[in-house]
C-alpha positions as a printed NumPy array, in Angstrom:
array([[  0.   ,   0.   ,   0.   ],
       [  1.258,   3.278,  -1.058],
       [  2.363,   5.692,   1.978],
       [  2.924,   9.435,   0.902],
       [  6.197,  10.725,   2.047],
       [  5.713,  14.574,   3.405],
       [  9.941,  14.993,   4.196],
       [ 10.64 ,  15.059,   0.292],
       [ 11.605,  17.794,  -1.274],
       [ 10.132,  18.866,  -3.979],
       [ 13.251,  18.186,  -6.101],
       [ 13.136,  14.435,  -4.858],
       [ 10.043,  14.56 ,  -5.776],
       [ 10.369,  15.256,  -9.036],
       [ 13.148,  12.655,  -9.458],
       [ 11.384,  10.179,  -7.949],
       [  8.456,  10.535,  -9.99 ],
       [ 10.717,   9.975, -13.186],
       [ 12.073,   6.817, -11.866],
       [  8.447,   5.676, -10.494],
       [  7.747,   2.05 , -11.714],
       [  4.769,  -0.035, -10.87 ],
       [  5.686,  -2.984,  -8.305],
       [  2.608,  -3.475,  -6.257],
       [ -0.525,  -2.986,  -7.186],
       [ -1.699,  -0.614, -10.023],
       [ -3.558,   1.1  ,  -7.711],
       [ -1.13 ,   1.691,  -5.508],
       [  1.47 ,   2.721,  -8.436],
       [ -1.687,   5.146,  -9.526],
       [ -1.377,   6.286,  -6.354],
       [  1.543,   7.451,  -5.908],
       [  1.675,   8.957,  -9.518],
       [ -0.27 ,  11.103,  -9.001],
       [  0.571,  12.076,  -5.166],
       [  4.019,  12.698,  -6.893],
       [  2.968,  14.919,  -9.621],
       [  0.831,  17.034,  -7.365],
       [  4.299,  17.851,  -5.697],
       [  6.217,  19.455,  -8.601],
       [  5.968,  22.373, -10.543],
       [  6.501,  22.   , -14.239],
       [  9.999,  23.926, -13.878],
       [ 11.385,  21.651, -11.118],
       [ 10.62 ,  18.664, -13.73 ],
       [ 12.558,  20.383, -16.248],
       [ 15.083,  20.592, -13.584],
       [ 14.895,  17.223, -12.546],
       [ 15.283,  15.786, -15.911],
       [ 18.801,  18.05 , -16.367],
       [ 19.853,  16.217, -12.893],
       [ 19.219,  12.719, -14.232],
       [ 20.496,  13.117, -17.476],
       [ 23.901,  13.785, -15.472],
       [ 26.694,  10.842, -14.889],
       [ 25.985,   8.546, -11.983],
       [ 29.015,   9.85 , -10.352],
       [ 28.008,  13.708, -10.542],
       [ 24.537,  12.903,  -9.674],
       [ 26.349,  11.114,  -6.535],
       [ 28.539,  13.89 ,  -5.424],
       [ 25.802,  16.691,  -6.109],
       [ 23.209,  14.239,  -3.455],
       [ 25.948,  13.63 ,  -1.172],
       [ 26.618,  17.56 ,  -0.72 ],
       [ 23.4  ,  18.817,  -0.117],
       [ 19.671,  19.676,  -2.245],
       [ 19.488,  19.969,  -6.003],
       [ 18.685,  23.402,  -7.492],
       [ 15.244,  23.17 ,  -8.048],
       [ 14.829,  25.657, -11.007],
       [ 16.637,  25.896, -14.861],
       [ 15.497,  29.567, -14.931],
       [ 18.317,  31.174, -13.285],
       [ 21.687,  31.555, -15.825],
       [ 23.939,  30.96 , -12.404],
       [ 22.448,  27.128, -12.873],
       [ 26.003,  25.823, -13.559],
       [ 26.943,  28.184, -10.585],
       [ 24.558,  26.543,  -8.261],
       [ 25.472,  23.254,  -9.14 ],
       [ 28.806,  23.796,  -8.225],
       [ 28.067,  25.671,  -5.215],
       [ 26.952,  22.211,  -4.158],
       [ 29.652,  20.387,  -4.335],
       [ 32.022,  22.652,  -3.021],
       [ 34.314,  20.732,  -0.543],
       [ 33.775,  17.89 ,  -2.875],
       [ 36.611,  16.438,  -5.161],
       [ 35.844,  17.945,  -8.904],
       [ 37.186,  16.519, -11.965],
       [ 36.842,  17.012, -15.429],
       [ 33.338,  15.023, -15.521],
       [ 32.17 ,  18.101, -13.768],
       [ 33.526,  20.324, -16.789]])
C-alpha cells in the first residue's frame, strides 16, 4: 500500500516521480503517480530531468553535498550546481 512521504523535497520529488515504476498494485502505483505529480511544478521537472540526465558519479557527489537546485530559470544554474559540491573532489566530468 502506497504511503505518501511529506519529508521530500520537492526536487526528490520530481526525481522520484521519473524513476516511479509499478511494483505493487496498479492502484497503488496510480497512487503514488499522481501524489508525486501534485508535488512538482513543471519547472522543477525540467530541472529534474537536467539532474538525471547527469553521470551517476556527478549525480552522486551533487546528493551527497546537499539539495538539487530546483529551477533551470536562473543563468547561475552551472553556478549553483557547483556551489553544491564545493568541498567535494571535482574533476573534469564536472567540466
Amino acid at each position: 500500500m502506497f504511503t505518501p512521504d511529506a519529508s521530500l523535497t520537492e526536487m526528490e520529488a520530481a526525481i522520484r516521480f521519473q524513476r516511479l515504476v509499478q511494483i505493487g498494485s496498479a492502484a497503488d502505483y496510480a497512487a503514488e503517480f499522481e501524489w508525486l505529480r501534485s508535488k512538482i511544478s513543471r519547472e522543477t521537472y525540467h530541472a529534474s530531468l537536467f539532474f538525471v540526465g547527469l553521470k551517476d558519479e556527478i549525480q552522486n557527489r551533487i546528493s551527497q553535498c546537499g539539495e538539487m537546485p530546483s529551477t533551470l530559470e536562473a543563468r547561475s544554474y552551472r553556478q549553483k550546481l557547483q556551489e553544491k559540491v564545493v568541498g567535494c573532489t571535482m574533476d573534469e566530468n564536472f567540466e
